[in-house]
Coordinates of C-alpha atoms and ligand atoms in Angstrom, one line a residue:
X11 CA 14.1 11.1 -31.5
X12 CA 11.9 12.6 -29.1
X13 CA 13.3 14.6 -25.9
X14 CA 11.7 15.3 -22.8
X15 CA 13.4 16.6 -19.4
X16 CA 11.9 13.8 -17.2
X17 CA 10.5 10.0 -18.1
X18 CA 8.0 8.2 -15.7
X19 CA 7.6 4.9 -16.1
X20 CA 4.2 3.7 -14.9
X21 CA 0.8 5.4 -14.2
X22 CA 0.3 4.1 -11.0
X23 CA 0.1 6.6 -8.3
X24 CA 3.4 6.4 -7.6
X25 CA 4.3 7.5 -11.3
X26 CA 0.8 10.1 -11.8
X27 CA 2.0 12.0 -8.4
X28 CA 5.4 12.3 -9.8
X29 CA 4.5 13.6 -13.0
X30 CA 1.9 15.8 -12.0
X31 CA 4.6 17.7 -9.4
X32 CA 7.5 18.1 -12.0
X33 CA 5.1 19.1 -14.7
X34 CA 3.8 22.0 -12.3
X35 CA 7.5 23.1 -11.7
X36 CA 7.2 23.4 -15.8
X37 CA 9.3 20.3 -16.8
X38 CA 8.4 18.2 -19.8
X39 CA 7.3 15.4 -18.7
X40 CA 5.9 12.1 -20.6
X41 CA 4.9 8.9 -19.0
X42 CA 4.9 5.3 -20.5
X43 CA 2.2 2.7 -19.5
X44 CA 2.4 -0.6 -20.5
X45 CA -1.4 -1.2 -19.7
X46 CA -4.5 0.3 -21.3
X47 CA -6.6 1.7 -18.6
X48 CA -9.2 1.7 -17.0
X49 CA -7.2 -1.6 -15.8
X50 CA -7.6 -4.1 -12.5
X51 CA -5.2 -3.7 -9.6
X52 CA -5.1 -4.6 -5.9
X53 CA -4.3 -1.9 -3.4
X54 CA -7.7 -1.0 -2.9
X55 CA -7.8 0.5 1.0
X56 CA -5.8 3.7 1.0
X57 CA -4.3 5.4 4.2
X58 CA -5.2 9.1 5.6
X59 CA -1.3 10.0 5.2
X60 CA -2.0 10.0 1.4
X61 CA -4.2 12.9 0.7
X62 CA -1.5 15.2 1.5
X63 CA 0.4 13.6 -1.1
X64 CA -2.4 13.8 -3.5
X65 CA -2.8 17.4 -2.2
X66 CA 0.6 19.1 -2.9
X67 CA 1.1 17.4 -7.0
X68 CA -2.6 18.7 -7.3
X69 CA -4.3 15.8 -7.8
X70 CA -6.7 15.4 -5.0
X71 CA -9.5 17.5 -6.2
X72 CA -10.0 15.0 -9.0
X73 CA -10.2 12.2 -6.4
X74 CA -13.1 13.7 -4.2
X75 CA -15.2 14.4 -7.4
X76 CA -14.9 10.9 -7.5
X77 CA -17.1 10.1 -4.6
X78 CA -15.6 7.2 -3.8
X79 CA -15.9 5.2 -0.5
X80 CA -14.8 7.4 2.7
X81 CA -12.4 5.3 4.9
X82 CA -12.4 6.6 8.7
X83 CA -10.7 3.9 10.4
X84 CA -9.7 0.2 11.0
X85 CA -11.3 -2.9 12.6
X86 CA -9.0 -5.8 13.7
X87 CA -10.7 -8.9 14.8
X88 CA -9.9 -12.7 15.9
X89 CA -12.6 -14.4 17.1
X90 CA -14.9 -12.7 19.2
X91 CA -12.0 -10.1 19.9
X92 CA -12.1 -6.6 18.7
X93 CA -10.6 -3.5 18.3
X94 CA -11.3 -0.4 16.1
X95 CA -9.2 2.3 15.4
X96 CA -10.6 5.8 14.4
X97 CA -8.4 7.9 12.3
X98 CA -9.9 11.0 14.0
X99 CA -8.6 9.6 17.0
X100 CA -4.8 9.9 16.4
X101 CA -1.1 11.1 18.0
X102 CA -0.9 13.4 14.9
X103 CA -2.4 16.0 13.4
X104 CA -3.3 14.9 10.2
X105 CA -5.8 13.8 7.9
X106 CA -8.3 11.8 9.7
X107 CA -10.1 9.8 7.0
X108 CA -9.6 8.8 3.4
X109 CA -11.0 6.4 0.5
X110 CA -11.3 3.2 -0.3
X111 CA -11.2 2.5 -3.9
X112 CA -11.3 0.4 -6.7
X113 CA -8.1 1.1 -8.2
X114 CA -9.1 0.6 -12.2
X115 CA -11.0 3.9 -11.2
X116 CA -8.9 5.7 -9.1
X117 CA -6.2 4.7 -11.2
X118 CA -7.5 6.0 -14.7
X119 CA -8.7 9.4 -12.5
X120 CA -5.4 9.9 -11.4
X121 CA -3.8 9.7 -14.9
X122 CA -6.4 12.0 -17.0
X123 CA -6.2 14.7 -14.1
X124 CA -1.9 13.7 -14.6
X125 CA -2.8 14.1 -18.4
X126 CA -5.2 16.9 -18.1
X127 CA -1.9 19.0 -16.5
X128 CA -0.2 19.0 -19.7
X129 CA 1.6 15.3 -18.9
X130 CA 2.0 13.5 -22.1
X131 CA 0.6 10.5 -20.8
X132 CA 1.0 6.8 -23.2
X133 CA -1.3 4.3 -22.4
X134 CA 0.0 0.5 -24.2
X135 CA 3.8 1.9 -24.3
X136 CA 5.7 -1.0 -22.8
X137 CA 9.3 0.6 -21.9
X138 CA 11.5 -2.5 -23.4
X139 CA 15.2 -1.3 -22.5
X140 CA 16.7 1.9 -20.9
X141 CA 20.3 2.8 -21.1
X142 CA 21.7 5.2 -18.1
X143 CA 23.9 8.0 -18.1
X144 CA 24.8 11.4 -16.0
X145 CA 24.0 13.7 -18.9
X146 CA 21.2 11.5 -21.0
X147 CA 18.6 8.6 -20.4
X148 CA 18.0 6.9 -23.2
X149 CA 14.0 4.5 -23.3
X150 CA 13.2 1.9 -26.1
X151 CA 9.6 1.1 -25.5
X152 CA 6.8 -0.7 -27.7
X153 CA 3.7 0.6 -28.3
X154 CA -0.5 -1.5 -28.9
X155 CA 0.7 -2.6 -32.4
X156 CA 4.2 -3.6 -32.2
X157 CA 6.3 -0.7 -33.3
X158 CA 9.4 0.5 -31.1
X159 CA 10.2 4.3 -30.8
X160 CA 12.9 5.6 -28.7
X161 CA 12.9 8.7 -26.1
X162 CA 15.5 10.3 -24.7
X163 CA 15.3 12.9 -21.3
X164 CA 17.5 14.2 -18.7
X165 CA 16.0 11.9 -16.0
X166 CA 13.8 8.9 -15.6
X167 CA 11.7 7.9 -12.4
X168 CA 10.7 4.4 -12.2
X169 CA 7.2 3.9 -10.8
X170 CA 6.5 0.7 -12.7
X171 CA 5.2 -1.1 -9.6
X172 CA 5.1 -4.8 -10.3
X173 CA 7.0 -4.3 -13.5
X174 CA 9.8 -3.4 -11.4
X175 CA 11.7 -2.4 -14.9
X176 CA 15.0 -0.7 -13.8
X177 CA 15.7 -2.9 -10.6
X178 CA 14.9 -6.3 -13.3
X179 CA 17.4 -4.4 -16.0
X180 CA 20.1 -3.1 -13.5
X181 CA 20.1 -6.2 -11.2
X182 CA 18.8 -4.3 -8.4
X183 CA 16.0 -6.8 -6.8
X184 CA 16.6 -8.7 -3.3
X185 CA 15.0 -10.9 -1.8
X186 CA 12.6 -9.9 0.9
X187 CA 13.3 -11.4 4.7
X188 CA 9.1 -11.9 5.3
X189 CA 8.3 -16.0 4.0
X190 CA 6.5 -16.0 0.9
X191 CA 3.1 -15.7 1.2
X192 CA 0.1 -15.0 -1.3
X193 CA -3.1 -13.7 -1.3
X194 CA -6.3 -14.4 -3.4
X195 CA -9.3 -12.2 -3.7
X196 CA -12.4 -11.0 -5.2
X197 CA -15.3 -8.2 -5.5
X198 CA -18.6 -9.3 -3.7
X199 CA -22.0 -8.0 -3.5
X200 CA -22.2 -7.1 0.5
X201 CA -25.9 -6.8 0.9
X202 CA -25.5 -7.5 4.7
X203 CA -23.4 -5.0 5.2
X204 CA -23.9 -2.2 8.0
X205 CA -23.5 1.1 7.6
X206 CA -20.9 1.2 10.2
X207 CA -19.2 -1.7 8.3
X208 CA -19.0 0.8 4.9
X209 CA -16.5 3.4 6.8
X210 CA -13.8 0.9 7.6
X211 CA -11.3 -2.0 6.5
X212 CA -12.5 -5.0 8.3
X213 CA -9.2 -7.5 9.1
X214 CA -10.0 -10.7 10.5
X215 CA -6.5 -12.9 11.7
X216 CA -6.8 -16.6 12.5
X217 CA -5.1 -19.4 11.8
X218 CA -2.8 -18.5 14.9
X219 CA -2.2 -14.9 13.3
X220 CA -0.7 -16.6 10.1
X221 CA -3.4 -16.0 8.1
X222 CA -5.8 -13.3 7.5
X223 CA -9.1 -11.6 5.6
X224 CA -9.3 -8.7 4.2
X225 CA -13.3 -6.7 3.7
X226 CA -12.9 -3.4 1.6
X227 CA -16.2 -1.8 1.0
X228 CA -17.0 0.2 -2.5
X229 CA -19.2 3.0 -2.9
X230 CA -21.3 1.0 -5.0
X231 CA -22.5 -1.5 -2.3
X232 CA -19.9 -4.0 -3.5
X233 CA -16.5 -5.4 -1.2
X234 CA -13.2 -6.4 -1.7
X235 CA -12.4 -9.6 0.3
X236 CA -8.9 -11.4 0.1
X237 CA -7.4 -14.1 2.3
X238 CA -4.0 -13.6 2.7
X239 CA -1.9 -16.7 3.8
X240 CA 1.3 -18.5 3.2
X241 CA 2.3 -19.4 -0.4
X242 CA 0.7 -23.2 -0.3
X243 CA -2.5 -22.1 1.1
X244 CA -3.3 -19.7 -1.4
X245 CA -2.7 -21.6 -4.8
X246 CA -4.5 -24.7 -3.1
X247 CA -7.5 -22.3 -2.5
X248 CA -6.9 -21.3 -6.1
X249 CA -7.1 -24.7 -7.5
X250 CA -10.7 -25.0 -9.4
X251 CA -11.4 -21.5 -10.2
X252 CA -10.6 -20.8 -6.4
X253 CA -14.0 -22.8 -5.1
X254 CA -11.8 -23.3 -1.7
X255 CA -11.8 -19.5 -1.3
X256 CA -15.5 -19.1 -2.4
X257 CA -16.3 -21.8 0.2
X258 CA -14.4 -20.0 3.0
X259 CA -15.5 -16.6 2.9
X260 CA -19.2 -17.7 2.9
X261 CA -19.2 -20.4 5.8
X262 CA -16.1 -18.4 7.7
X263 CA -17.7 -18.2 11.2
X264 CA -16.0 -14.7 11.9
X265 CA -17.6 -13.3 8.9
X266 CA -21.1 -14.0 10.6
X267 CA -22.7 -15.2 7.5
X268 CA -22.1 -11.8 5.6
X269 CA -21.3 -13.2 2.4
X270 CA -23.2 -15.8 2.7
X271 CA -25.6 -15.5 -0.3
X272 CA -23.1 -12.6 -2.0
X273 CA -22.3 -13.4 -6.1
X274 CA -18.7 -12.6 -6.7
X275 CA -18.3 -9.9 -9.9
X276 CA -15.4 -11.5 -11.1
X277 CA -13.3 -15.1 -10.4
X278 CA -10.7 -15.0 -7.8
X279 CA -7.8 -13.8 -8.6
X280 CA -4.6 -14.6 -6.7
X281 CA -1.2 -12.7 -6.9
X282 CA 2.0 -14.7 -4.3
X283 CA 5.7 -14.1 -3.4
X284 CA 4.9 -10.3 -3.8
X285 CA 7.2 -9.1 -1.2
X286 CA 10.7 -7.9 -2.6
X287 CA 13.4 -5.8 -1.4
X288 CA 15.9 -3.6 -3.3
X289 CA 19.7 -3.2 -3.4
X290 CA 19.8 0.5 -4.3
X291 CA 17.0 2.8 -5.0
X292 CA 18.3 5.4 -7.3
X293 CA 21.6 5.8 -9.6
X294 CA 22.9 7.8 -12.4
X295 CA 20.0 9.4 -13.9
X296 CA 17.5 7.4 -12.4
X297 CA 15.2 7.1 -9.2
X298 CA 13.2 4.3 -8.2
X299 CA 9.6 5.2 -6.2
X300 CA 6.3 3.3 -5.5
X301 CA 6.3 -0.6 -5.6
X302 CA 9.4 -0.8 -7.8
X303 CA 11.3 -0.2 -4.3
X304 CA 10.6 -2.2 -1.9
X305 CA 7.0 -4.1 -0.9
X306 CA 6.6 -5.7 2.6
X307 CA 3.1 -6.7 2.8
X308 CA -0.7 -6.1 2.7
X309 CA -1.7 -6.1 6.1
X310 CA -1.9 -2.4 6.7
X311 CA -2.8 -1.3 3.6
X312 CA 0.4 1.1 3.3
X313 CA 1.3 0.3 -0.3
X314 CA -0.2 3.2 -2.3
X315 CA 0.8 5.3 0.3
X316 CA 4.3 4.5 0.1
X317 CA 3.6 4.8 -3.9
X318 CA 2.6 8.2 -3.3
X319 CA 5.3 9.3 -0.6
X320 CA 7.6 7.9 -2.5
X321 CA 6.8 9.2 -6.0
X322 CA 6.4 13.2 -4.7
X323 CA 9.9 12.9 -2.7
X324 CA 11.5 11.6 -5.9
X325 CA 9.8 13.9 -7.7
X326 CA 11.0 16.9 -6.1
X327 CA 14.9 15.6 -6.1
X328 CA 14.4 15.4 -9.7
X329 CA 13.5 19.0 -9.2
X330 CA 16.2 20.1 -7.5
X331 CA 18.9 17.9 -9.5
X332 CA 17.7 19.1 -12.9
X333 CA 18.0 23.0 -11.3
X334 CA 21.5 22.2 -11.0
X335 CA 21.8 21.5 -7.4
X336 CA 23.5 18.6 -5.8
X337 CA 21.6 16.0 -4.3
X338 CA 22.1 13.8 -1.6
X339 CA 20.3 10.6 -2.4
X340 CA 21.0 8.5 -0.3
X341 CA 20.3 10.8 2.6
X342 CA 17.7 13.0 0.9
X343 CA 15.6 10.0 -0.5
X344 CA 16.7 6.6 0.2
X345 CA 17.2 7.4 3.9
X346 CA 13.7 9.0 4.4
X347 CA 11.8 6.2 2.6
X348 CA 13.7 3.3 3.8
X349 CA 12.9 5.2 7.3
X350 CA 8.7 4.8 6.8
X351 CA 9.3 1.3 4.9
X352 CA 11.9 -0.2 8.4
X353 CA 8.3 1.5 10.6
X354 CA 6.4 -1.0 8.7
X355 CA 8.3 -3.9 9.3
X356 CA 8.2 -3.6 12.3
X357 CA 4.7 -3.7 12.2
X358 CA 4.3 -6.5 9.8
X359 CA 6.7 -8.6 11.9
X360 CA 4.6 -7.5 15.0
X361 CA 1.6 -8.9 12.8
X362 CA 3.0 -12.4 12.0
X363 CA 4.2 -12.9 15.7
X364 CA 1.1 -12.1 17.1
X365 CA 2.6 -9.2 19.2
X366 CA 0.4 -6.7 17.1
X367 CA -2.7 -8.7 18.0
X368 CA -1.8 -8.8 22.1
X369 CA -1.8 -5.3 22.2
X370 CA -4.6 -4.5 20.6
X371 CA -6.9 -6.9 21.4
X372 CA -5.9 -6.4 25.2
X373 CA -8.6 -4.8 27.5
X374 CA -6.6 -3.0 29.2
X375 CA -5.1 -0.8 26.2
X376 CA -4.4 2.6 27.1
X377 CA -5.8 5.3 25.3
X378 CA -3.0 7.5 24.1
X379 CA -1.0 4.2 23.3
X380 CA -4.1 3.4 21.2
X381 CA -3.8 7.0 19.6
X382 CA -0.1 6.5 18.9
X383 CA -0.5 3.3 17.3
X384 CA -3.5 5.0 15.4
X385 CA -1.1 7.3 13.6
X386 CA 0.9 4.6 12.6
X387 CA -1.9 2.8 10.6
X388 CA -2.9 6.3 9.2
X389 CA 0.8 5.9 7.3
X390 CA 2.9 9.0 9.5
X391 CA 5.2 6.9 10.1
X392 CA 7.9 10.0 9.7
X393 CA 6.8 11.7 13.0
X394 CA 9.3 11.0 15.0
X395 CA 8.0 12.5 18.0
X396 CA 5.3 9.5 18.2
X397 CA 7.2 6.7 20.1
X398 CA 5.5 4.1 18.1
X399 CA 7.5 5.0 15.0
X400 CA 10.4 6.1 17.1
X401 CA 11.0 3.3 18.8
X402 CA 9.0 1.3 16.4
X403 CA 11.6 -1.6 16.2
X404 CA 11.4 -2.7 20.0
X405 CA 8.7 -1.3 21.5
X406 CA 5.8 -3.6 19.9
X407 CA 7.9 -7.4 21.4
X408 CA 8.8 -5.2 24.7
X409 CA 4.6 -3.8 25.0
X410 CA 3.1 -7.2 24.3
X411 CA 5.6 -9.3 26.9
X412 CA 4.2 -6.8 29.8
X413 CA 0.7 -7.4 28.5
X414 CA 1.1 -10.9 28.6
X415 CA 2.9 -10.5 32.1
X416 CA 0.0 -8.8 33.4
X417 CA -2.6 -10.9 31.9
X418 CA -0.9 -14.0 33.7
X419 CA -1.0 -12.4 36.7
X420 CA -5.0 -10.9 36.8
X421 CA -5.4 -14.7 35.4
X422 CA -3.3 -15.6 38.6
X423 CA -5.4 -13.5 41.0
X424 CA -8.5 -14.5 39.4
X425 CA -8.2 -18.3 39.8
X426 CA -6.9 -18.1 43.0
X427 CA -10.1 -16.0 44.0
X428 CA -12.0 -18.5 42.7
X429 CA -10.7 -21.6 44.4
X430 CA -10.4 -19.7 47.6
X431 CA -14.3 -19.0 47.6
Ligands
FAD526 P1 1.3 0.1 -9.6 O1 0.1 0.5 -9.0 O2 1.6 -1.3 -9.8 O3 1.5 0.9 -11.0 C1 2.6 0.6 -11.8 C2 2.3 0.8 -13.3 O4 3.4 0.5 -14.1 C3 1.2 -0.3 -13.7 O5 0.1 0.4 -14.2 C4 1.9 -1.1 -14.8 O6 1.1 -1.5 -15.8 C5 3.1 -0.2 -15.2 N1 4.2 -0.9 -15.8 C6 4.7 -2.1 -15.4 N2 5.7 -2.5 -16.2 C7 5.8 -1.5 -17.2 C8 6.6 -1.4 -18.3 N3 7.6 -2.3 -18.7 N4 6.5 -0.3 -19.1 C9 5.5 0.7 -18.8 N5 4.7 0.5 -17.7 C10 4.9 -0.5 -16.9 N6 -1.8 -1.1 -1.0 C11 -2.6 -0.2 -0.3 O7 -2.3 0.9 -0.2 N7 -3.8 -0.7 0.2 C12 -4.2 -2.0 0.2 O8 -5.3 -2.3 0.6 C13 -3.3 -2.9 -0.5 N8 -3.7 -4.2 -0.6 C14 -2.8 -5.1 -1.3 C15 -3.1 -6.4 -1.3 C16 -2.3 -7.3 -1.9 C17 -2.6 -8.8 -1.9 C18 -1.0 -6.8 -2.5 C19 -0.1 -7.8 -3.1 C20 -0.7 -5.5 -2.4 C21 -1.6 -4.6 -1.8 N9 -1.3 -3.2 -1.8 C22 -2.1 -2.4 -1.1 C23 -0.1 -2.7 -2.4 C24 -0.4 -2.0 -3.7 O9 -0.9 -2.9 -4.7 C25 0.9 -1.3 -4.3 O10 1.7 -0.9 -3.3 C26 0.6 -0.1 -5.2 O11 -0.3 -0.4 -6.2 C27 1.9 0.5 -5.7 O12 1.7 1.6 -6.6 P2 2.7 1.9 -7.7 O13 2.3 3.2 -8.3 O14 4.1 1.8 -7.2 O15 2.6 0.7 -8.7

């Protein structure tokens, strides 16, 4: 029986930060990936906040040899409407640009700089059962060719994304409050693409802000584009080898004929009901981080980030419970995350009622509101001194009703101008 200190389940970026932190506070550490990689998944527009995760478990010089695409901000349209936010134009002081990435790469660059740390990293190792315990984890997991081997370690972090392993084997799934919605999605050539265009996530809302589209460009002159709508929508536009969605994103009259001509590199794929909750995220001898926590929703692209956030905060209570020291984990971890995540909600909810849209889209937005929002969609959603996360649960329904107050009343003024004349 093999023994490690800690277990990682998952070499997502949740799971790679993780290990890569422990392993430089000289833990053994071995992580168990079910997939062989390089391997597809969505996820694909990071936020600035990121890099300094990437930065302190010492994996972001392996990223920018990567060259991938540089991310500086975030275009929001709906109709002829428009708003662009520039990370470099933000409440806080942090990173003000990042990447946007296709995650098969960034995935598989994350886990050989993991592996090239000295984490014993196990590609096709599908963890199977885990048992539990305050002194002693115990992992049954099978590998490419059907054999089960057993592992035992002092602690086990869950960043099995999807998978969700622990919350499916300790009953610790709910069931998210957002409706079920679904998204579908491909890689395109983008030969009308502008340079300006290559530098930011382009998000288009229609459909009276229930429904959205996604552009993500590569470095390689290729984009991501998903619609994202409710559950029906997306497996009708999946019917036929997703012909629907082919249809749409070339004749979409927002899209301004941009992939028009473009060849998709691969069929659609779809993916629905991904939002989940979770009861509890850690328990005896165990911590949950990335995805296998909760997932809200696409929209601002704060998934990995969370993965990230989530993994390095885990990773360093591990630290400090296998030195010995007591943890707190329900203030210490599940507090602090569930704190970014209820930000987000916000936000998403702000999204789907349309309150996000009549802020942003308003002519009359004020610049350091703009700047405070800005650092929300970077992902610092922790900086409490920014009122936008502070106050992040009213202030988006209480901003929008004055907007729309005042844009009554100019519309007022205006019309009564016009008849006077
Ligand atoms: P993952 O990246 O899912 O990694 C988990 C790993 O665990 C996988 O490699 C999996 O193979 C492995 N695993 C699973 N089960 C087992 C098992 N039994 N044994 C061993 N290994 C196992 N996020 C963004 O930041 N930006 C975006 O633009 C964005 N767009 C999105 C669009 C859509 C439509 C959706 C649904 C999500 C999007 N996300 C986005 C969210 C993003 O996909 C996730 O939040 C992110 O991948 C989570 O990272 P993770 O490390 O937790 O999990």
């Amino acid at each position: 029986m093999q023994t490690v200190d800690v277990v990682v389940i998952g070499a997502g970026p949740a799971g790679t930060v993780a290990a890569s932190y422990l392993k430089k506070q000289g833990y053994e550490v071995t992580i168990l990936e079910k997939e062989k990689f390089p391997r597809f998944q969505i996820g694909e527009s990071l936020l600035p906040c990121c890099m300094e995760h990437l930065d302190e478990s010492g994996l972001l010089d392996a990223v920018k040899e990567r060259n991938f695409q540089k991310k500086t901000g975030a275009a929001f349209m709906r109709g002829e409407k428009r708003c662009e936010f520039f990370f470099s134009e933000q409440f806080t002081k942090g990173w003000t640009w990042t990447w946007q990435v296709k995650r098969a790469d960034f995935d598989s660059t994350l886990a050989e700089a993991t592996r090239a740390k000295g984490v014993d990293v196990n590609f096709e190792c599908e963890v199977l059962k885990v048992t539990c315990s305050a002194e002693k984890q115990h992992v049954e997991y099978q590998d490419a060719d059907g054999n089960v081997h057993e592992i035992e370690s002092r602690f086990i972090i869950d960043s099995s994304g999807y998978g969700r392993v622990l919350p499916r084997l300790f009953d610790l799934s709910k069931p998210s409050a957002f409706s079920p919605r679904g998204a579908i999605f491909s890689h395109l050539e983008d030969k009308n693409r502008t340079e300006k265009a290559s530098n930011n996530i382009f998000v288009h809302s229609f459909d009276n802000n229930k429904s959205w589209i996604w552009a993500i460009p590569f470095s390689d002159g290729s984009t991501s584009v998903g619609i994202v709508g409710d559950k029906e929508k997306i497996t009708e536009m999946a019917e036929n080898g997703g012909e629907a969605y082919k249809t749409f994103i070339r004749e979409f009259a927002d899209l301004n004929g941009r992939f028009k001509d473009a060849d998709l590199k691969f069929e659609p794929k779809h993916i629905l009901g991904y939002s989940i909750g979770v009861k509890k995220m850690y328990g005896e001898g165990f911590v949950l981080s990335g995805n296998s926590t909760e997932f809200l929703d696409p929209i601002f692209s704060s998934g990995v980030t969370f993965a990230t956030a989530s993994g390095l905060l885990s990773a360093k209570m591990t630290h400090k419970h296998l030195q010995g020291e007591a943890v707190d984990w329900e203030t210490e971890y599940e507090k602090v995350i569930q704190q970014g995540i209820n930000v987000f909600r916000s936000y998403v909810s702000g999204w789907y009622s349309g309150d996000f849209q009549t802020i942003v889209f308003t002519p009359h937005i004020n610049e350091d509101i703009k700047n405070q929002i800005c650092s929300v969609l970077a992902g610092y959603v922790w900086d409490q001194s920014n009122p936008f996360v502070k106050k992040h649960d009213t202030i988006l329904p209480t901003l929008a009703k004055v907007i729309k107050i005042k844009e009554r009343s100019i519309g007022d003024v205006a019309s009564s101008e016009s008849s006077a004349q």
